Amino acid sequence: MQSPRAKEGRDVGFAGRSAILFAMATVSKAIEPILIDLSQSHSKNASMGYEYSLASAMAMAELMKAFLCFISLLAVRKKCLQLAEIDLKESRAFAAPAVMLAIANQTLFVGISYLGALFNQIARKAVCIMATAMLSQIWGV
């Protein structure tokens, strides 16, 4: 018979692994525009680099993220709860953030081209915070 601490240890272990994956995903999303800018030969911050299509680089980055998410899903799907069915009325609340995220993802490489990597990252976060604040006031969340 296992002690309660042993059971807690397994739960904390799974939570710890999930936290590590979440932290890695957060860091990779945050440094993505900076690394893409530094890898280009015309970047003022890069000592070396090469010419390539920025749109292709962003598409490859998105494909790699989708692949890694799929692998992670396969690794933990038996340990997770099944998804609950959501009523259409409830799912409408997710429409505005989903559209905004799609627009943000499509304009990422344009922002890097015109604003630079660091200022683009700061501007995107500021816009996200403002949009979240406005939507929470509108929807009364």
PDB file of N, CA and C in Angstrom, residues 89-102:
ATOM      1  N   LYS A  89     -23.496  28.435 -27.779  1.00  0.00           N
ATOM      2  CA  LYS A  89     -23.624  29.729 -27.114  1.00  0.00           C
ATOM      3  C   LYS A  89     -22.407  30.007 -26.234  1.00  0.00           C
ATOM      4  N   GLU A  90     -21.902  28.976 -25.560  1.00  0.00           N
ATOM      5  CA  GLU A  90     -20.721  29.136 -24.720  1.00  0.00           C
ATOM      6  C   GLU A  90     -19.463  29.338 -25.559  1.00  0.00           C
ATOM      7  N   SER A  91     -19.407  28.715 -26.719  1.00  0.00           N
ATOM      8  CA  SER A  91     -18.194  28.792 -27.534  1.00  0.00           C
ATOM      9  C   SER A  91     -18.037  30.134 -28.240  1.00  0.00           C
ATOM     10  N   ARG A  92     -19.092  30.935 -28.307  1.00  0.00           N
ATOM     11  CA  ARG A  92     -18.983  32.247 -28.949  1.00  0.00           C
ATOM     12  C   ARG A  92     -17.997  33.151 -28.230  1.00  0.00           C
ATOM     13  N   ALA A  93     -17.815  32.944 -26.943  1.00  0.00           N
ATOM     14  CA  ALA A  93     -16.867  33.768 -26.193  1.00  0.00           C
ATOM     15  C   ALA A  93     -15.435  33.562 -26.678  1.00  0.00           C
ATOM     16  N   PHE A  94     -15.160  32.425 -27.306  1.00  0.00           N
ATOM     17  CA  PHE A  94     -13.815  32.147 -27.794  1.00  0.00           C
ATOM     18  C   PHE A  94     -13.574  32.702 -29.194  1.00  0.00           C
ATOM     19  N   ALA A  95     -14.598  33.189 -29.855  1.00  0.00           N
ATOM     20  CA  ALA A  95     -14.465  33.630 -31.246  1.00  0.00           C
ATOM     21  C   ALA A  95     -13.564  34.855 -31.378  1.00  0.00           C
ATOM     22  N   ALA A  96     -13.799  35.875 -30.568  1.00  0.00           N
ATOM     23  CA  ALA A  96     -12.994  37.101 -30.682  1.00  0.00           C
ATOM     24  C   ALA A  96     -11.520  36.846 -30.390  1.00  0.00           C
ATOM     25  N   PRO A  97     -11.161  36.162 -29.297  1.00  0.00           N
ATOM     26  CA  PRO A  97      -9.737  35.882 -29.086  1.00  0.00           C
ATOM     27  C   PRO A  97      -9.130  35.018 -30.189  1.00  0.00           C
ATOM     28  N   ALA A  98      -9.898  34.088 -30.733  1.00  0.00           N
ATOM     29  CA  ALA A  98      -9.371  33.235 -31.801  1.00  0.00           C
ATOM     30  C   ALA A  98      -9.084  34.044 -33.056  1.00  0.00           C
ATOM     31  N   VAL A  99      -9.978  34.945 -33.405  1.00  0.00           N
ATOM     32  CA  VAL A  99      -9.766  35.800 -34.581  1.00  0.00           C
ATOM     33  C   VAL A  99      -8.575  36.723 -34.348  1.00  0.00           C
ATOM     34  N   MET A 100      -8.488  37.287 -33.153  1.00  0.00           N
ATOM     35  CA  MET A 100      -7.370  38.181 -32.852  1.00  0.00           C
ATOM     36  C   MET A 100      -6.040  37.439 -32.890  1.00  0.00           C
ATOM     37  N   LEU A 101      -6.006  36.216 -32.383  1.00  0.00           N
ATOM     38  CA  LEU A 101      -4.776  35.429 -32.424  1.00  0.00           C
ATOM     39  C   LEU A 101      -4.399  35.077 -33.853  1.00  0.00           C
ATOM     40  N   ALA A 102      -5.382  34.752 -34.674  1.00  0.00           N
ATOM     41  CA  ALA A 102      -5.103  34.447 -36.083  1.00  0.00           C
ATOM     42  C   ALA A 102      -4.523  35.663 -36.793  1.00  0.00           C
TER      43      ALA A 102
END
